[in-house]
PDB file of C-alpha atoms in Angstrom:
ATOM      1  CA  MET Z   1      -0.194   0.119   0.040  1.00 45.00           C
ATOM      2  CA  VAL Z   2       1.177   3.504  -0.694  1.00 47.00           C
ATOM      3  CA  LEU Z   3       0.497   4.779   2.296  1.00 49.00           C
ATOM      4  CA  ASN Z   4       2.824   2.518   4.134  1.00 50.00           C
ATOM      5  CA  ARG Z   5       5.804   3.507   2.224  1.00 52.00           C
ATOM      6  CA  PRO Z   6       8.101   6.414   3.211  1.00 51.00           C
ATOM      7  CA  SER Z   7       8.369   9.022   0.569  1.00 55.00           C
ATOM      8  CA  GLN Z   8      11.302  10.877  -0.290  1.00 56.00           C
ATOM      9  CA  GLN Z   9      10.378  14.080   1.537  1.00 52.00           C
ATOM     10  CA  GLY Z  10       9.626  12.158   4.841  1.00 50.00           C
ATOM     11  CA  GLN Z  11      12.646  10.383   4.607  1.00 53.00           C
ATOM     12  CA  ARG Z  12      14.504  13.593   4.028  1.00 56.00           C
ATOM     13  CA  LEU Z  13      12.586  15.062   6.936  1.00 49.00           C
ATOM     14  CA  ALA Z  14      13.497  12.335   8.970  1.00 51.00           C
ATOM     15  CA  ALA Z  15      17.277  12.833   8.330  1.00 56.00           C
ATOM     16  CA  VAL Z  16      17.136  16.671   9.137  1.00 52.00           C
ATOM     17  CA  LEU Z  17      15.306  16.423  12.166  1.00 50.00           C
ATOM     18  CA  PRO Z  18      17.769  14.928  14.627  1.00 55.00           C
ATOM     19  CA  GLU Z  19      20.531  17.959  13.291  1.00 54.00           C
ATOM     20  CA  MET Z  20      17.451  20.706  13.357  1.00 51.00           C
ATOM     21  CA  ALA Z  21      16.729  19.513  17.181  1.00 51.00           C
ATOM     22  CA  SER Z  22      20.351  19.924  18.263  1.00 53.00           C
ATOM     23  CA  MET Z  23      20.569  22.982  16.553  1.00 50.00           C
ATOM     24  CA  MET Z  24      17.753  24.256  18.077  1.00 50.00           C
ATOM     25  CA  SER Z  25      18.528  23.013  21.504  1.00 54.00           C
ATOM     26  CA  GLY Z  26      20.904  25.955  21.989  1.00 56.00           C
ATOM     27  CA  HIS Z  27      20.652  29.297  23.894  1.00 54.00           C
ATOM     28  CA  ASN Z  28      20.663  31.155  20.915  1.00 80.00           C
ATOM     29  CA  PHE Z  29      17.771  29.272  19.322  1.00 81.00           C
ATOM     30  CA  SER Z  30      15.714  30.265  22.629  1.00 85.00           C
ATOM     31  CA  MET Z  31      16.953  34.036  22.533  1.00 88.00           C
ATOM     32  CA  ASP Z  32      16.310  34.236  18.614  1.00 86.00           C
ATOM     33  CA  ILE Z  33      12.728  33.124  18.882  1.00 90.00           C
ATOM     34  CA  ILE Z  34      12.147  35.249  22.290  1.00 93.00           C
ATOM     35  CA  THR Z  35      13.548  38.371  20.297  1.00 90.00           C
ATOM     36  CA  GLY Z  36      11.255  37.467  17.480  1.00 91.00           C
ATOM     37  CA  ILE Z  37       8.353  37.271  19.633  1.00 95.00           C
ATOM     38  CA  GLY Z  38       9.382  40.926  21.521  1.00 94.00           C
ATOM     39  CA  ALA Z  39      10.424  42.807  18.279  1.00 93.00           C
ATOM     40  CA  GLY Z  40       6.875  41.613  16.695  1.00 95.00           C
ATOM     41  CA  ILE Z  41       5.258  43.509  19.457  1.00 97.00           C
ATOM     42  CA  TYR Z  42       7.824  46.484  19.860  1.00 95.00           C
ATOM     43  CA  GLU Z  43       7.751  47.082  15.960  1.00 96.00           C
ATOM     44  CA  GLU Z  44       4.258  47.037  15.142  1.00 98.00           C
ATOM     45  CA  LEU Z  45       3.619  49.172  18.721  1.00 98.00           C
ATOM     46  CA  ILE Z  46       6.237  51.679  17.308  1.00 97.00           C
ATOM     47  CA  PHE Z  47       5.759  51.523  13.639  1.00 97.00           C
ATOM     48  CA  ARG Z  48       2.180  50.768  13.325  1.00 97.00           C
ATOM     49  CA  LEU Z  49       0.045  51.769  16.427  1.00 98.00           C
ATOM     50  CA  VAL Z  50       2.098  54.898  17.378  1.00 98.00           C
ATOM     51  CA  LEU Z  51       3.392  56.128  14.224  1.00 98.00           C
ATOM     52  CA  ILE Z  52       0.554  55.241  11.604  1.00 98.00           C
ATOM     53  CA  CYS Z  53      -1.823  57.348  13.927  1.00 97.00           C
ATOM     54  CA  LEU Z  54       0.036  60.136  14.761  1.00 98.00           C
ATOM     55  CA  LEU Z  55       1.038  60.376  10.907  1.00 98.00           C
ATOM     56  CA  MET Z  56      -2.414  60.208  10.035  1.00 98.00           C
ATOM     57  CA  LEU Z  57      -3.529  62.837  12.408  1.00 98.00           C
ATOM     58  CA  PHE Z  58      -0.972  65.005  11.499  1.00 98.00           C
ATOM     59  CA  PHE Z  59      -1.910  64.678   8.011  1.00 98.00           C
ATOM     60  CA  GLU Z  60      -6.007  65.114   8.250  1.00 98.00           C
ATOM     61  CA  THR Z  61      -5.838  67.462  11.148  1.00 97.00           C
ATOM     62  CA  ILE Z  62      -2.871  69.708  10.328  1.00 97.00           C
ATOM     63  CA  LEU Z  63      -2.460  69.348   6.882  1.00 98.00           C
ATOM     64  CA  GLY Z  64      -5.967  69.000   5.472  1.00 97.00           C
ATOM     65  CA  VAL Z  65      -5.424  65.855   3.686  1.00 98.00           C
ATOM     66  CA  ASN Z  66      -8.047  63.373   3.289  1.00 98.00           C
ATOM     67  CA  LYS Z  67      -8.586  60.285   5.029  1.00 97.00           C
ATOM     68  CA  THR Z  68      -7.442  57.758   1.653  1.00 97.00           C
ATOM     69  CA  ASN Z  69      -4.551  60.009   1.210  1.00 98.00           C
ATOM     70  CA  SER Z  70      -3.325  60.226   4.916  1.00 98.00           C
ATOM     71  CA  ILE Z  71      -3.335  56.506   4.982  1.00 98.00           C
ATOM     72  CA  LEU Z  72      -1.695  56.068   2.010  1.00 98.00           C
ATOM     73  CA  PHE Z  73       1.291  58.542   2.928  1.00 98.00           C
ATOM     74  CA  SER Z  74       1.474  57.116   6.536  1.00 98.00           C
ATOM     75  CA  ILE Z  75       2.014  53.410   5.462  1.00 99.00           C
ATOM     76  CA  LEU Z  76       4.536  54.744   3.019  1.00 99.00           C
ATOM     77  CA  ILE Z  77       6.555  56.568   5.556  1.00 98.00           C
ATOM     78  CA  SER Z  78       6.117  54.284   8.094  1.00 98.00           C
ATOM     79  CA  ALA Z  79       7.242  51.479   6.173  1.00 98.00           C
ATOM     80  CA  VAL Z  80      10.390  53.507   5.317  1.00 98.00           C
ATOM     81  CA  LEU Z  81      11.150  54.382   8.691  1.00 96.00           C
ATOM     82  CA  PHE Z  82      10.565  50.429   9.456  1.00 96.00           C
ATOM     83  CA  SER Z  83      13.155  49.496   7.036  1.00 96.00           C
ATOM     84  CA  LEU Z  84      15.589  52.332   8.225  1.00 93.00           C
ATOM     85  CA  HIS Z  85      15.275  51.380  12.004  1.00 90.00           C
ATOM     86  CA  HIS Z  86      16.943  47.857  11.147  1.00 88.00           C
ATOM     87  CA  HIS Z  87      19.906  49.379   9.718  1.00 85.00           C
ATOM     88  CA  PHE Z  88      20.391  51.872  12.638  1.00 81.00           C
ATOM     89  CA  VAL Z  89      19.874  51.639  16.408  1.00 74.00           C
ATOM     90  CA  PHE Z  90      19.954  54.363  18.994  1.00 72.00           C
ATOM     91  CA  ILE Z  91      22.381  53.601  21.985  1.00 76.00           C
ATOM     92  CA  HIS Z  92      23.190  55.949  24.804  1.00 77.00           C
ATOM     93  CA  GLY Z  93      21.712  58.935  22.883  1.00 79.00           C
ATOM     94  CA  ARG Z  94      23.798  58.088  19.642  1.00 81.00           C
ATOM     95  CA  PHE Z  95      22.745  56.855  16.572  1.00 77.00           C
ATOM     96  CA  ALA Z  96      24.791  53.611  15.129  1.00 78.00           C
ATOM     97  CA  ARG Z  97      25.025  51.192  12.760  1.00 80.00           C
ATOM     98  CA  SER Z  98      23.464  47.908  13.495  1.00 78.00           C
ATOM     99  CA  GLU Z  99      24.120  46.601  10.091  1.00 81.00           C
ATOM    100  CA  LEU Z 100      25.855  47.905   6.747  1.00 84.00           C
ATOM    101  CA  PHE Z 101      23.341  49.774   4.542  1.00 86.00           C
ATOM    102  CA  ALA Z 102      22.507  47.390   1.411  1.00 90.00           C
ATOM    103  CA  LEU Z 103      19.633  48.440  -1.369  1.00 95.00           C
ATOM    104  CA  ALA Z 104      18.341  44.782  -1.529  1.00 95.00           C
ATOM    105  CA  PRO Z 105      17.405  44.584   2.298  1.00 94.00           C
ATOM    106  CA  PHE Z 106      16.201  47.947   2.235  1.00 95.00           C
ATOM    107  CA  ILE Z 107      13.590  47.261  -0.173  1.00 98.00           C
ATOM    108  CA  PHE Z 108      12.463  44.088   1.149  1.00 97.00           C
ATOM    109  CA  ARG Z 109      12.145  45.750   4.786  1.00 96.00           C
ATOM    110  CA  THR Z 110      10.172  48.504   3.178  1.00 98.00           C
ATOM    111  CA  ILE Z 111       7.694  46.427   1.033  1.00 98.00           C
ATOM    112  CA  ALA Z 112       7.605  44.391   4.065  1.00 97.00           C
ATOM    113  CA  GLY Z 113       6.683  47.203   6.387  1.00 98.00           C
ATOM    114  CA  MET Z 114       3.920  48.551   3.921  1.00 98.00           C
ATOM    115  CA  TYR Z 115       2.661  44.781   4.137  1.00 98.00           C
ATOM    116  CA  PHE Z 116       2.484  44.781   8.085  1.00 98.00           C
ATOM    117  CA  ALA Z 117       1.058  48.494   7.761  1.00 98.00           C
ATOM    118  CA  VAL Z 118      -1.810  47.593   5.308  1.00 98.00           C
ATOM    119  CA  ILE Z 119      -2.270  44.560   7.768  1.00 98.00           C
ATOM    120  CA  PHE Z 120      -2.647  47.058  10.355  1.00 98.00           C
ATOM    121  CA  VAL Z 121      -4.844  49.471   8.821  1.00 98.00           C
ATOM    122  CA  VAL Z 122      -7.239  46.727   7.487  1.00 98.00           C
ATOM    123  CA  ARG Z 123      -7.217  44.437  10.571  1.00 98.00           C
ATOM    124  CA  GLY Z 124      -5.573  46.222  13.602  1.00 97.00           C
ATOM    125  CA  PHE Z 125      -3.141  45.897  15.925  1.00 97.00           C
ATOM    126  CA  GLY Z 126      -3.281  42.200  17.337  1.00 97.00           C
ATOM    127  CA  ILE Z 127      -3.416  40.811  13.982  1.00 98.00           C
ATOM    128  CA  VAL Z 128      -0.415  42.795  12.605  1.00 98.00           C
ATOM    129  CA  ALA Z 129       1.769  41.764  15.673  1.00 98.00           C
ATOM    130  CA  GLY Z 130       0.727  38.151  15.468  1.00 97.00           C
ATOM    131  CA  ALA Z 131       2.028  38.261  11.713  1.00 98.00           C
ATOM    132  CA  HIS Z 132       5.371  39.984  12.535  1.00 97.00           C
ATOM    133  CA  ILE Z 133       5.926  37.269  15.116  1.00 97.00           C
ATOM    134  CA  PHE Z 134       5.063  34.542  12.811  1.00 97.00           C
ATOM    135  CA  TYR Z 135       7.293  35.865  10.141  1.00 96.00           C
ATOM    136  CA  ASP Z 136      10.366  36.091  13.103  1.00 95.00           C
ATOM    137  CA  ILE Z 137       9.568  32.767  13.997  1.00 94.00           C
ATOM    138  CA  ILE Z 138       9.681  31.201  10.903  1.00 95.00           C
ATOM    139  CA  ALA Z 139      12.623  33.261   9.349  1.00 92.00           C
ATOM    140  CA  THR Z 140      14.560  32.011  12.564  1.00 89.00           C
ATOM    141  CA  ILE Z 141      13.974  28.298  11.838  1.00 90.00           C
ATOM    142  CA  LEU Z 142      14.667  28.829   8.327  1.00 90.00           C
ATOM    143  CA  ASN Z 143      18.101  30.513   8.879  1.00 86.00           C
ATOM    144  CA  ILE Z 144      18.808  27.213  10.882  1.00 83.00           C
ATOM    145  CA  LEU Z 145      17.924  24.911   8.218  1.00 84.00           C
ATOM    146  CA  LEU Z 146      19.176  26.672   5.443  1.00 86.00           C
ATOM    147  CA  PHE Z 147      22.054  28.267   6.497  1.00 79.00           C
ATOM    148  CA  LYS Z 148      22.906  26.288   9.302  1.00 69.00           C
ATOM    149  CA  GLN Z 149      23.709  29.349  11.783  1.00 59.00           C
ATOM    150  CA  TYR Z 150      23.993  27.738  15.135  1.00 54.00           C
TER     151      TYR Z 150
END
């Protein structure tokens, strides 16, 4: 019967699981998961809940921009700042570089920021924070499997 015979994918997965389990058992994996959860909540709080709402308030109340355009401008600005945030950090009252600036990651993160911003506008804070956390956890696991970081 076909169901009793292991598939090629199943055999490959069985070969990878012990190695993956040993890599994930380390301190770094746990810290990356915790960091992903914290970053998902923190970044969505700052760049979506606070920033988008303040930008919309600014565009609509002070500049008199209509609601649709204020949403679009707010999404774009928050996405660019979200992406820049991943290249620079603010430590001890000074800006420092967290990684070298590269155009491809900047564009990817800007698009991700727009995606998260649209989720926030359409569904709200909880859903977008959950989506961001899910992305961070999946990215951590894929880094282990594909790049064997640990």
